[in-house]
Each structure stands twice: as structure tokens, then as C-alpha cells.
PDB file of C-alpha atoms in Angstrom:
ATOM      1  CA  MET A1251     119.695 218.995  81.223  1.00 47.00           C
ATOM      2  CA  ASN A1252     118.189 217.653  84.444  1.00 54.00           C
ATOM      3  CA  GLU A1253     115.641 220.690  86.401  1.00 55.00           C
ATOM      4  CA  VAL A1254     118.397 222.139  88.611  1.00 55.00           C
ATOM      5  CA  SER A1255     120.388 222.827  85.509  1.00 84.00           C
ATOM      6  CA  ASN A1256     117.932 224.070  83.048  1.00 89.00           C
ATOM      7  CA  LYS A1257     117.228 226.743  85.931  1.00 92.00           C
ATOM      8  CA  GLU A1258     120.743 227.178  86.272  1.00 93.00           C
ATOM      9  CA  VAL A1259     121.419 227.968  82.720  1.00 95.00           C
ATOM     10  CA  ILE A1260     118.054 230.167  82.619  1.00 96.00           C
ATOM     11  CA  LEU A1261     119.065 232.408  85.382  1.00 95.00           C
ATOM     12  CA  GLU A1262     122.560 233.105  84.099  1.00 95.00           C
ATOM     13  CA  VAL A1263     121.847 233.334  80.680  1.00 97.00           C
ATOM     14  CA  ALA A1264     118.457 235.779  81.771  1.00 97.00           C
ATOM     15  CA  LEU A1265     121.559 238.224  84.216  1.00 96.00           C
ATOM     16  CA  ASN A1266     123.859 238.324  81.236  1.00 95.00           C
ATOM     17  CA  LEU A1267     120.876 239.996  78.928  1.00 96.00           C
ATOM     18  CA  PHE A1268     119.113 242.125  81.510  1.00 94.00           C
ATOM     19  CA  SER A1269     122.644 243.287  82.197  1.00 89.00           C
ATOM     20  CA  LYS A1270     124.071 243.780  78.668  1.00 90.00           C
ATOM     21  CA  LYS A1271     120.917 244.749  77.280  1.00 91.00           C
ATOM     22  CA  GLY A1272     117.831 245.987  80.225  1.00 90.00           C
ATOM     23  CA  TYR A1273     115.799 244.650  81.904  1.00 92.00           C
ATOM     24  CA  ASP A1274     112.507 245.890  79.348  1.00 92.00           C
ATOM     25  CA  ALA A1275     114.687 245.778  76.059  1.00 94.00           C
ATOM     26  CA  THR A1276     115.081 241.595  76.869  1.00 96.00           C
ATOM     27  CA  GLY A1277     112.607 239.087  75.524  1.00 96.00           C
ATOM     28  CA  VAL A1278     111.268 236.237  76.494  1.00 96.00           C
ATOM     29  CA  GLN A1279     111.804 234.162  73.017  1.00 96.00           C
ATOM     30  CA  GLU A1280     115.658 235.819  73.372  1.00 97.00           C
ATOM     31  CA  ILE A1281     116.314 234.078  76.703  1.00 97.00           C
ATOM     32  CA  VAL A1282     114.993 230.308  75.404  1.00 96.00           C
ATOM     33  CA  THR A1283     117.068 231.293  72.565  1.00 97.00           C
ATOM     34  CA  GLU A1284     120.228 231.561  74.234  1.00 96.00           C
ATOM     35  CA  ALA A1285     119.972 229.144  76.887  1.00 95.00           C
ATOM     36  CA  GLY A1286     118.347 226.649  74.313  1.00 94.00           C
ATOM     37  CA  ILE A1287     115.224 225.605  76.246  1.00 94.00           C
ATOM     38  CA  THR A1288     111.163 226.352  74.860  1.00 94.00           C
ATOM     39  CA  LYS A1289     109.427 228.885  76.422  1.00 96.00           C
ATOM     40  CA  PRO A1290     107.278 226.197  77.867  1.00 96.00           C
ATOM     41  CA  THR A1291     109.963 225.533  80.123  1.00 94.00           C
ATOM     42  CA  LEU A1292     111.287 229.029  81.139  1.00 96.00           C
ATOM     43  CA  TYR A1293     107.217 229.039  81.690  1.00 96.00           C
ATOM     44  CA  HIS A1294     107.073 225.776  84.019  1.00 95.00           C
ATOM     45  CA  TYR A1295     110.187 227.214  86.030  1.00 95.00           C
ATOM     46  CA  PHE A1296     109.451 230.711  86.868  1.00 96.00           C
ATOM     47  CA  GLY A1297     106.109 232.014  85.439  1.00 95.00           C
ATOM     48  CA  ASN A1298     106.867 234.526  83.492  1.00 95.00           C
ATOM     49  CA  LYS A1299     110.090 237.289  82.604  1.00 95.00           C
ATOM     50  CA  LYS A1300     109.760 238.722  86.021  1.00 95.00           C
ATOM     51  CA  GLY A1301     109.191 235.421  87.834  1.00 96.00           C
ATOM     52  CA  ILE A1302     113.028 235.105  86.370  1.00 96.00           C
ATOM     53  CA  LEU A1303     114.041 238.794  88.677  1.00 94.00           C
ATOM     54  CA  THR A1304     112.774 237.492  91.663  1.00 94.00           C
ATOM     55  CA  ALA A1305     114.189 234.006  91.587  1.00 95.00           C
ATOM     56  CA  MET A1306     117.822 235.936  90.890  1.00 94.00           C
ATOM     57  CA  THR A1307     117.200 238.047  93.769  1.00 93.00           C
ATOM     58  CA  GLU A1308     116.863 234.904  95.647  1.00 93.00           C
ATOM     59  CA  VAL A1309     119.592 233.097  94.009  1.00 93.00           C
ATOM     60  CA  TYR A1310     122.405 235.392  94.216  1.00 94.00           C
ATOM     61  CA  GLY A1311     120.549 237.809  96.511  1.00 95.00           C
ATOM     62  CA  GLU A1312     121.233 235.547  99.171  1.00 95.00           C
ATOM     63  CA  LYS A1313     125.009 235.292  98.613  1.00 95.00           C
ATOM     64  CA  MET A1314     125.040 239.342  99.529  1.00 96.00           C
ATOM     65  CA  LYS A1315     122.459 238.675 102.068  1.00 96.00           C
ATOM     66  CA  LYS A1316     125.594 236.455 103.575  1.00 96.00           C
ATOM     67  CA  MET A1317     128.379 238.378 103.080  1.00 95.00           C
ATOM     68  CA  LEU A1318     126.316 241.501 104.614  1.00 95.00           C
ATOM     69  CA  PHE A1319     124.805 239.087 107.625  1.00 94.00           C
ATOM     70  CA  LYS A1320     129.031 237.841 108.134  1.00 94.00           C
ATOM     71  CA  ALA A1321     130.091 241.338 108.231  1.00 93.00           C
ATOM     72  CA  THR A1322     127.686 242.703 110.302  1.00 91.00           C
ATOM     73  CA  ASP A1323     127.771 240.076 112.616  1.00 90.00           C
ATOM     74  CA  TYR A1324     127.924 242.748 116.000  1.00 86.00           C
ATOM     75  CA  VAL A1325     131.356 242.448 117.773  1.00 88.00           C
ATOM     76  CA  GLY A1326     131.144 245.665 119.728  1.00 85.00           C
ATOM     77  CA  ASP A1327     133.108 247.550 117.207  1.00 89.00           C
ATOM     78  CA  PRO A1328     130.843 249.398 114.739  1.00 90.00           C
ATOM     79  CA  VAL A1329     134.532 251.043 112.777  1.00 91.00           C
ATOM     80  CA  ARG A1330     135.437 247.070 111.931  1.00 93.00           C
ATOM     81  CA  HIS A1331     132.041 246.344 110.707  1.00 93.00           C
ATOM     82  CA  PHE A1332     131.890 249.372 108.456  1.00 95.00           C
ATOM     83  CA  THR A1333     134.790 248.113 107.230  1.00 96.00           C
ATOM     84  CA  GLN A1334     133.752 244.810 106.579  1.00 96.00           C
ATOM     85  CA  VAL A1335     130.567 245.807 105.180  1.00 97.00           C
ATOM     86  CA  LEU A1336     132.815 247.863 102.606  1.00 97.00           C
ATOM     87  CA  GLU A1337     135.314 246.025 101.415  1.00 97.00           C
ATOM     88  CA  GLY A1338     132.567 243.225 100.756  1.00 97.00           C
ATOM     89  CA  GLN A1339     130.393 244.703  98.990  1.00 97.00           C
ATOM     90  CA  VAL A1340     133.105 245.952  96.948  1.00 97.00           C
ATOM     91  CA  ARG A1341     134.323 242.368  96.797  1.00 97.00           C
ATOM     92  CA  PHE A1342     130.795 240.982  95.978  1.00 97.00           C
ATOM     93  CA  ALA A1343     130.176 243.672  93.203  1.00 97.00           C
ATOM     94  CA  LYS A1344     133.032 242.637  91.702  1.00 97.00           C
ATOM     95  CA  GLN A1345     132.869 238.862  91.905  1.00 97.00           C
ATOM     96  CA  ASN A1346     128.716 239.347  90.594  1.00 96.00           C
ATOM     97  CA  PRO A1347     128.557 242.318  88.686  1.00 96.00           C
ATOM     98  CA  GLU A1348     125.744 241.526  86.710  1.00 95.00           C
ATOM     99  CA  PHE A1349     123.357 240.968  88.892  1.00 96.00           C
ATOM    100  CA  PHE A1350     124.978 244.051  91.444  1.00 96.00           C
ATOM    101  CA  LYS A1351     124.395 246.191  88.271  1.00 94.00           C
ATOM    102  CA  LEU A1352     120.887 244.803  87.875  1.00 94.00           C
ATOM    103  CA  TYR A1353     120.599 245.649  91.678  1.00 95.00           C
ATOM    104  CA  MET A1354     121.431 249.342  91.025  1.00 94.00           C
ATOM    105  CA  GLN A1355     119.253 249.718  88.457  1.00 91.00           C
ATOM    106  CA  SER A1356     116.207 248.285  90.690  1.00 92.00           C
ATOM    107  CA  VAL A1357     116.925 251.458  92.974  1.00 89.00           C
ATOM    108  CA  THR A1358     115.947 254.020  90.408  1.00 87.00           C
ATOM    109  CA  GLY A1359     113.779 252.196  88.489  1.00 79.00           C
ATOM    110  CA  GLY A1360     109.604 253.874  88.398  1.00 85.00           C
ATOM    111  CA  GLU A1361     107.834 252.259  91.330  1.00 89.00           C
ATOM    112  CA  GLU A1362     106.118 250.284  89.001  1.00 90.00           C
ATOM    113  CA  SER A1363     108.493 248.958  87.306  1.00 91.00           C
ATOM    114  CA  ASP A1364     108.940 244.909  87.045  1.00 93.00           C
ATOM    115  CA  ILE A1365     112.498 245.573  88.305  1.00 93.00           C
ATOM    116  CA  PHE A1366     111.426 248.171  90.797  1.00 94.00           C
ATOM    117  CA  THR A1367     108.789 245.276  92.147  1.00 94.00           C
ATOM    118  CA  ALA A1368     110.720 242.115  92.167  1.00 94.00           C
ATOM    119  CA  PHE A1369     113.571 243.157  93.586  1.00 95.00           C
ATOM    120  CA  ALA A1370     111.575 245.164  96.119  1.00 95.00           C
ATOM    121  CA  PRO A1371     111.451 242.815  99.099  1.00 96.00           C
ATOM    122  CA  PHE A1372     115.722 241.868  98.328  1.00 96.00           C
ATOM    123  CA  ARG A1373     116.330 245.848  99.168  1.00 96.00           C
ATOM    124  CA  ASP A1374     114.106 245.319 102.212  1.00 96.00           C
ATOM    125  CA  ALA A1375     116.113 243.214 103.872  1.00 97.00           C
ATOM    126  CA  VAL A1376     119.359 244.438 102.596  1.00 97.00           C
ATOM    127  CA  SER A1377     118.176 247.718 104.499  1.00 97.00           C
ATOM    128  CA  GLU A1378     116.989 246.068 107.623  1.00 97.00           C
ATOM    129  CA  ILE A1379     120.531 244.290 107.665  1.00 97.00           C
ATOM    130  CA  TYR A1380     122.249 248.105 107.977  1.00 96.00           C
ATOM    131  CA  LYS A1381     119.380 249.164 110.267  1.00 96.00           C
ATOM    132  CA  VAL A1382     120.328 246.575 112.180  1.00 95.00           C
ATOM    133  CA  LEU A1383     124.276 247.192 112.450  1.00 94.00           C
ATOM    134  CA  PHE A1384     123.063 251.119 113.150  1.00 93.00           C
ATOM    135  CA  LYS A1385     121.103 250.108 116.253  1.00 93.00           C
ATOM    136  CA  ASN A1386     123.850 247.581 117.428  1.00 91.00           C
ATOM    137  CA  SER A1387     126.253 251.233 116.893  1.00 89.00           C
ATOM    138  CA  LEU A1388     124.487 253.338 119.600  1.00 87.00           C
ATOM    139  CA  SER A1389     126.430 252.103 122.272  1.00 83.00           C
ATOM    140  CA  LEU A1390     129.950 254.019 120.345  1.00 81.00           C
ATOM    141  CA  PHE A1391     127.951 256.742 118.443  1.00 81.00           C
ATOM    142  CA  GLY A1392     125.694 257.486 120.967  1.00 75.00           C
ATOM    143  CA  ASN A1393     124.967 261.230 119.716  1.00 80.00           C
ATOM    144  CA  MET A1394     123.263 259.473 116.086  1.00 84.00           C
ATOM    145  CA  LYS A1395     120.146 258.204 118.472  1.00 88.00           C
ATOM    146  CA  GLY A1396     117.136 259.402 117.228  1.00 91.00           C
ATOM    147  CA  TYR A1397     118.540 259.409 113.973  1.00 91.00           C
ATOM    148  CA  GLU A1398     120.306 255.745 113.100  1.00 93.00           C
ATOM    149  CA  ASN A1399     118.404 254.880 110.345  1.00 94.00           C
ATOM    150  CA  LEU A1400     119.172 258.375 108.438  1.00 94.00           C
ATOM    151  CA  PHE A1401     123.051 257.137 109.163  1.00 93.00           C
ATOM    152  CA  ALA A1402     121.732 253.249 108.147  1.00 95.00           C
ATOM    153  CA  ARG A1403     120.000 254.651 104.900  1.00 96.00           C
ATOM    154  CA  ASN A1404     123.607 256.574 104.305  1.00 95.00           C
ATOM    155  CA  PHE A1405     125.853 254.231 104.762  1.00 96.00           C
ATOM    156  CA  LYS A1406     124.127 251.951 102.893  1.00 97.00           C
ATOM    157  CA  SER A1407     123.904 254.612  99.886  1.00 97.00           C
ATOM    158  CA  LEU A1408     127.811 255.025 100.705  1.00 97.00           C
ATOM    159  CA  VAL A1409     128.711 251.529 100.269  1.00 98.00           C
ATOM    160  CA  GLU A1410     126.920 250.698  97.214  1.00 97.00           C
ATOM    161  CA  SER A1411     128.183 253.868  95.090  1.00 97.00           C
ATOM    162  CA  THR A1412     131.661 252.966  96.177  1.00 97.00           C
ATOM    163  CA  ALA A1413     130.933 249.429  95.010  1.00 97.00           C
ATOM    164  CA  ILE A1414     129.569 250.379  91.757  1.00 96.00           C
ATOM    165  CA  THR A1415     132.464 253.392  91.366  1.00 97.00           C
ATOM    166  CA  ALA A1416     134.923 250.132  91.918  1.00 97.00           C
ATOM    167  CA  LEU A1417     132.899 247.574  89.669  1.00 96.00           C
ATOM    168  CA  ASN A1418     133.353 250.663  86.616  1.00 95.00           C
ATOM    169  CA  ASP A1419     136.508 251.286  87.794  1.00 95.00           C
ATOM    170  CA  GLU A1420     136.633 254.775  88.007  1.00 96.00           C
ATOM    171  CA  ILE A1421     138.356 254.622  91.570  1.00 94.00           C
ATOM    172  CA  LYS A1422     140.633 251.760  93.194  1.00 94.00           C
ATOM    173  CA  ILE A1423     139.797 249.998  96.110  1.00 95.00           C
ATOM    174  CA  ASP A1424     142.679 249.920  98.102  1.00 96.00           C
ATOM    175  CA  GLU A1425     143.157 249.367 102.440  1.00 95.00           C
ATOM    176  CA  ASP A1426     144.072 253.087 102.504  1.00 96.00           C
ATOM    177  CA  THR A1427     141.079 254.235 100.152  1.00 96.00           C
ATOM    178  CA  VAL A1428     138.640 251.959 102.351  1.00 97.00           C
ATOM    179  CA  TYR A1429     140.331 253.578 105.631  1.00 96.00           C
ATOM    180  CA  ARG A1430     139.805 256.895 104.063  1.00 95.00           C
ATOM    181  CA  ILE A1431     136.112 256.580 103.126  1.00 96.00           C
ATOM    182  CA  ILE A1432     135.491 254.865 106.839  1.00 95.00           C
ATOM    183  CA  ARG A1433     136.844 257.399 108.495  1.00 94.00           C
ATOM    184  CA  ALA A1434     135.362 260.449 106.491  1.00 93.00           C
ATOM    185  CA  PHE A1435     131.802 258.341 107.359  1.00 92.00           C
ATOM    186  CA  CYS A1436     132.515 257.635 111.440  1.00 88.00           C
ATOM    187  CA  TYR A1437     133.853 261.272 111.657  1.00 84.00           C
ATOM    188  CA  GLY A1438     130.463 262.864 109.914  1.00 75.00           C
ATOM    189  CA  ILE A1439     129.100 260.496 112.549  1.00 73.00           C
ATOM    190  CA  ALA A1440     131.140 262.023 116.076  1.00 62.00           C
ATOM    191  CA  ASN A1441     130.501 265.479 115.260  1.00 57.00           C
TER     192      ASN A1441
END
């Protein structure tokens, strides 16, 4: 295997194991055995198990951030952007279920846990994307001035919980469902 594919295999195997068994329940030996590599190879690329988590946020997280940046590239229509964010997040979660579930676990991890700290910069970057969207949306929803960060956090929570619910096949996401979710959220802003 060449250097790039070794890294990719390790990330893929670790992501699969972390998703199935949990981060804490997965050992380095299990990762290297499953990946068909040696411990020194893993340590060479990632330093330790937490380094794998950090690399995951860089590789898979970058895809999620690109999707969010595209959906929030502001053109003056917040409702359109809210819709694009929701649809994009559901699509991303379904295309990257293991990463998305791990990301969601990182939100509730203990503040000193590896998963919480490794994902912290990524979670902060995602939150910032939402904050910028809501600052840009003040022209349409002026009554949220001073509360745009609160609305950004609430919308982020709504989008992520909808995505995980759709990923778990608890709801079907179609055009009507997206419309109703966005409409209900916007109604809350407007009043």
C-alpha cells in the first residue's frame, strides 16, 4: 500500500469501528488488525487514537463544511438557504452515516473526553457558519437582531436532529416535510 491509501484505510476502518463499537471501546490493536497494518504505521500517520479522530474531522468534516458553505453562500434569500442547509445536511448524513453519528456523539461527550475535544474545532467551525448565515439574514428577519446567535444555535440543533432522525429512518425527508420544518422555524422567527 502507498502512503495515501494506508491513511485512508486506517481512517475508514477506525471510523467503521468507532461507529459500531464506540470510540472508547475500540482499541488501537483492533484498528491495526482490521486495517492490515502495524501499530508503528498507525502511530506514524496519526500519533495515537485521538489523532485518528482529529484526522477524521479534517477529512470528512471538510466535506460537511463545504456543503454548508455552498448552502449558505448568501444571495439575500434566507428561507432558500435554510432549506438548502436542511436538505444538504440530511443528504450528507445519509452519504456519511458513520461520520455523522460520530459527530453527533461528540456533541454530548464529556468535556474532557477525546471525542469531545477532537471534534471541538470542527463543531466551532460549523457553528460559525450558522452564525454568519443568521447575521446575513437580519435584513429579512430584523426582529431577531441581538438574538441571531441564539437562532443560529436553535436552527443548527433543528437541522442536525432532523438529519439524525432521517438517518435512523424515523422520518421520511421529502419536499413537503422540508417545507413544513422550514416554515415552522421561520414562523417562530417572524413572530
